[in-house]
Each structure stands twice: as C-alpha cells, then as structure tokens.
mmCIF file of C-alpha atoms in Angstrom:
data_model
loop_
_atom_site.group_PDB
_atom_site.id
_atom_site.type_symbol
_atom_site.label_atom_id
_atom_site.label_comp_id
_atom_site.label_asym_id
_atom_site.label_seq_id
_atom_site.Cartn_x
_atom_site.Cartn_y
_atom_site.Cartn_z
ATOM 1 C CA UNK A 143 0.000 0.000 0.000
ATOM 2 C CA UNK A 144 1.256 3.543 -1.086
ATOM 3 C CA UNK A 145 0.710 6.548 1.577
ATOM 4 C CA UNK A 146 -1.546 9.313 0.385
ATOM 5 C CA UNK A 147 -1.919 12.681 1.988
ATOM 6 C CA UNK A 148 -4.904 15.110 1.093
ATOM 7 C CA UNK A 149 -4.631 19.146 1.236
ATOM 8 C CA UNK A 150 -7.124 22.144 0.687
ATOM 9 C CA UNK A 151 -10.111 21.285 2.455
ATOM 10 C CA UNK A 152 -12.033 24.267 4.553
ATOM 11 C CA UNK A 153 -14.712 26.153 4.620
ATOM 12 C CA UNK A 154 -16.442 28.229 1.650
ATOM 13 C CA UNK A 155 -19.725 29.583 0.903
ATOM 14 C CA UNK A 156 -21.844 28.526 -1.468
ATOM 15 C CA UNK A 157 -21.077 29.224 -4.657
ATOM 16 C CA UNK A 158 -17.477 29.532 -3.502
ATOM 17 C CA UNK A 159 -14.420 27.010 -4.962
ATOM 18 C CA UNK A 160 -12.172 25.052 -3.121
ATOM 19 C CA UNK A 161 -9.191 22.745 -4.236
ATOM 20 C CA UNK A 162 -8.150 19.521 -3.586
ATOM 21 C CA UNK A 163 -4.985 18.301 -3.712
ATOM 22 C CA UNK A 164 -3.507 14.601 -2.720
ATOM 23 C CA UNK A 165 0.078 13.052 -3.005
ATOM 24 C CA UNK A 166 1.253 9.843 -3.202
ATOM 25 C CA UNK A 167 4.173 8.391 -1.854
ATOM 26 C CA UNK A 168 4.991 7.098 -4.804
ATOM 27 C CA UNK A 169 4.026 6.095 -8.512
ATOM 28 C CA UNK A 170 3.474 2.647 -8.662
ATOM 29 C CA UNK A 171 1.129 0.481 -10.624
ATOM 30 C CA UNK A 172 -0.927 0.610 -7.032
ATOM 31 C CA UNK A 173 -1.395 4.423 -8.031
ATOM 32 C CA UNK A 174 -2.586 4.232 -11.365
ATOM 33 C CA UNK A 175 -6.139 4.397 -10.806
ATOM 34 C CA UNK A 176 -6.045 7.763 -8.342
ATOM 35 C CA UNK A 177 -9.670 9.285 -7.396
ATOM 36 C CA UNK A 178 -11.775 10.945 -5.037
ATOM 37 C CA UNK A 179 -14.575 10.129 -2.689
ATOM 38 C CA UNK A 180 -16.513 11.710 0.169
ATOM 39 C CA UNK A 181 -18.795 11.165 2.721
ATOM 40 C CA UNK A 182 -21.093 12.303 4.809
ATOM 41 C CA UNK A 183 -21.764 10.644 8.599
ATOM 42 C CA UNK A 184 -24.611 8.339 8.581
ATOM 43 C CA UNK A 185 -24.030 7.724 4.575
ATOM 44 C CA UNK A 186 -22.668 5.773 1.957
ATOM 45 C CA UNK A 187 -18.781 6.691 0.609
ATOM 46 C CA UNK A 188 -19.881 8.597 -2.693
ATOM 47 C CA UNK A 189 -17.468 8.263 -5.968
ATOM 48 C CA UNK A 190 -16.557 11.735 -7.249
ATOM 49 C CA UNK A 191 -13.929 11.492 -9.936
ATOM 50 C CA UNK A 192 -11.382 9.462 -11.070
ATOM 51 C CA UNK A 193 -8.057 9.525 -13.097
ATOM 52 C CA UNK A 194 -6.316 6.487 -15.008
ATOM 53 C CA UNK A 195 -2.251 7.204 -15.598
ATOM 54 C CA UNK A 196 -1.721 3.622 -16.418
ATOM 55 C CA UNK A 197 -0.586 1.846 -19.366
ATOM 56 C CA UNK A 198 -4.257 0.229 -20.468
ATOM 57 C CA UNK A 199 -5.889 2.606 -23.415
ATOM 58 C CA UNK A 200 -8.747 2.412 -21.506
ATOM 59 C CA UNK A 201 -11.366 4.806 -23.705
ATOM 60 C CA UNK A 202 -11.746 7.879 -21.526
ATOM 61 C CA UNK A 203 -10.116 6.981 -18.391
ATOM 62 C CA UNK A 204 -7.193 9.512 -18.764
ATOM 63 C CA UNK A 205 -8.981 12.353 -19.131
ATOM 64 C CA UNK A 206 -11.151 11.733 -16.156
ATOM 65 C CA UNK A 207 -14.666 9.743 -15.123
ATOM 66 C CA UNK A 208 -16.794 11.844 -13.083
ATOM 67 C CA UNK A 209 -20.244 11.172 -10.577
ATOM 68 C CA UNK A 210 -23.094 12.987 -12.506
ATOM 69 C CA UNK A 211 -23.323 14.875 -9.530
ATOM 70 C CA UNK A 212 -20.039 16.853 -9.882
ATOM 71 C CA UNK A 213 -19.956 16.564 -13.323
ATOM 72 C CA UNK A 214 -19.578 20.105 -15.100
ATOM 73 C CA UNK A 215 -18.736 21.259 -11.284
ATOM 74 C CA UNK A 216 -15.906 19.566 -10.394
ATOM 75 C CA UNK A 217 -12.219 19.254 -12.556
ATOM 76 C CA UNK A 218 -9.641 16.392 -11.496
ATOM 77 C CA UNK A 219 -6.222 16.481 -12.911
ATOM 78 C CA UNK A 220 -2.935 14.723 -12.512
ATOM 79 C CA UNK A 221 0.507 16.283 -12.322
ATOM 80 C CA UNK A 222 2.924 15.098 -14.933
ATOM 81 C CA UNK A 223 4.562 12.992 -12.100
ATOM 82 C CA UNK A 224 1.835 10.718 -11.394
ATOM 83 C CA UNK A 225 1.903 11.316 -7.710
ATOM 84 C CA UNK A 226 -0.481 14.121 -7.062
ATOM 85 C CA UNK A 227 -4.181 14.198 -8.226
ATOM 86 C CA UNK A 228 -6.365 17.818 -7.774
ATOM 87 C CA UNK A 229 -9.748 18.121 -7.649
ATOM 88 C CA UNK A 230 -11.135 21.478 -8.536
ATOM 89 C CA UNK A 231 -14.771 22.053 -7.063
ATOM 90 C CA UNK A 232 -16.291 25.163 -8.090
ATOM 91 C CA UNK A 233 -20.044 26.344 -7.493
ATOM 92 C CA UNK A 234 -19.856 24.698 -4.436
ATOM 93 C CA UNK A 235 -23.549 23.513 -2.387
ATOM 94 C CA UNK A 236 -24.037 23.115 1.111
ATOM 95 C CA UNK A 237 -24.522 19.216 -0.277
ATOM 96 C CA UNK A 238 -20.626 19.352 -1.043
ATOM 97 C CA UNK A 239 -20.160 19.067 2.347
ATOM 98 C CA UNK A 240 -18.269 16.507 3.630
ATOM 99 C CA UNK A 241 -14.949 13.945 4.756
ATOM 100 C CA UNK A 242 -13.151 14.015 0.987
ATOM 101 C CA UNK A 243 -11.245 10.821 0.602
ATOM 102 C CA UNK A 244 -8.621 10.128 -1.461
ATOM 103 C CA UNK A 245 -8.297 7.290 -2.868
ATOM 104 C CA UNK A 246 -5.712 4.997 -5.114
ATOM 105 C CA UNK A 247 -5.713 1.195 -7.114
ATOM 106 C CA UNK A 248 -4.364 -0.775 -10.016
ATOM 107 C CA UNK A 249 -7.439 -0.847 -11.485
ATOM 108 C CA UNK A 250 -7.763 0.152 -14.969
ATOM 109 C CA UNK A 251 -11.532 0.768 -15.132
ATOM 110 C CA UNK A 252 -10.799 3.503 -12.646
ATOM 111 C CA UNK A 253 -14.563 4.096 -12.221
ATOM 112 C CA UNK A 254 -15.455 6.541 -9.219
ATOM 113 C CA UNK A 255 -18.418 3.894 -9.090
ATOM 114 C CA UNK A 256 -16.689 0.660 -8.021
ATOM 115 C CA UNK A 257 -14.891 2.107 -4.465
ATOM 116 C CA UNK A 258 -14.092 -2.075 -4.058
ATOM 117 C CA UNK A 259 -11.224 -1.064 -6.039
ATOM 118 C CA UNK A 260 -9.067 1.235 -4.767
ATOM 119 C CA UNK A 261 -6.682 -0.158 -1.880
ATOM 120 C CA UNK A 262 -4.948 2.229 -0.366
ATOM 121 C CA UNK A 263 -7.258 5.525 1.023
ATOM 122 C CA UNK A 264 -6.358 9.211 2.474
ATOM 123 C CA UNK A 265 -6.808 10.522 5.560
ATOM 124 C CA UNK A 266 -9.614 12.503 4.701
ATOM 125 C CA UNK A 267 -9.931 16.249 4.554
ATOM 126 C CA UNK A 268 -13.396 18.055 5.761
ATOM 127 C CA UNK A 269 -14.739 20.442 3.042
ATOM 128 C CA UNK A 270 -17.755 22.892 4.364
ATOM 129 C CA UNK A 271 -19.897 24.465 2.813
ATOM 130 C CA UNK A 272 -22.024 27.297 4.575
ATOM 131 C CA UNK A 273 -24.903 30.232 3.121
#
C-alpha cells in the first residue's frame, strides 16, 4: 500500500471554490487508478472522480470519469509525475459538504463507481460548505 496525503479542504460559501490536492508516496502500478470520494456521517462513501495514468488505453479513463453529480462542477487532474491528483470544485452547495477521501488502485476501469477497487485511502480532509 502507497501513503496518500490530502490538502485544501475548509470552509467556503456557497457558490465559492475550493481545491483539492492529494500526493502519493509514490508512482506505482498501485497508483494508477487515483480518485476521489466523500462522505457524509450516517451515509454511503460517494465516488466523485477518477483519473487512469496507467498503461491500459482504456477509452476515456485519462482524461477523467466523473459522478453525474459533480460533473460540469468539479475538474480532477494529474501532475505530470503521477503522484499528485487535484480536484477542482467550483459552485460549491451546502450538499458538497463533507470527509473528501482520497483514494488509489491498479485498477484500470478507474470508475469513481466501483470504491471495491481502490486499496490504499487518504486521511480525509473536511470540506464545508455554509450560506
């Protein structure tokens, strides 16, 4: 398992952008599959986005999959190094808010809908979002 370390949560009003940022220890094929989750207590772990850096030509996977409820919202993108993953959110709700997880895996589907593969998980870093 690779470490990963999240930055840029906080608070923002609504409306308001915040950006995510996580690093991983390394590049390995554990990391090729890096993505972002989030959850809210009481609730299910939510995909957001994911981002596919591995060999496979998977059809769409390296320019990012996204949960149609960030889509057009929210903007990952990968450094040239592999290790670090952003996640832009912009026109942030007060239903943004939430424990953002990220998250890492071999996987070349890389599908923000299939958390089962992703093996090695962040901290978490609390986004809010207030009126």
């Amino acid at each position: 398992l690779v470490q990963l370390v999240e930055s840029g949560g906080g608070s923002v009003q609504t409306g308001g952008s915040l950006r995510l940022s996580c690093t991983a220890s390394e590049y390995t094929r554990m990391t090729e599959c890096m993505g972002w989750f989030r959850q809210v207590p009481g609730k299910e772990r939510e995909g957001l986005a994911t981002f596919y850096s591995g060999p496979v030509p998977v059809p769409g996977a390296h320019e990012g999959y996204y949960a149609d409820a960030v889509k057009g919202r929210f903007t990952i993108t990968r450094d040239a190094d592999k290790k670090t993953v952003h996640l832009q959110m912009s026109n942030l709700k007060s239903d943004d808010t939430a424990m953002y997880y990220c998250a890492a895996g071999s996987t070349s589907t890389c599908s923000p809908k299939r958390p089962w593969d992703f093996d090695s998980w962040g901290q978490g870093t609390q986004v809010t979002v207030s009126s």
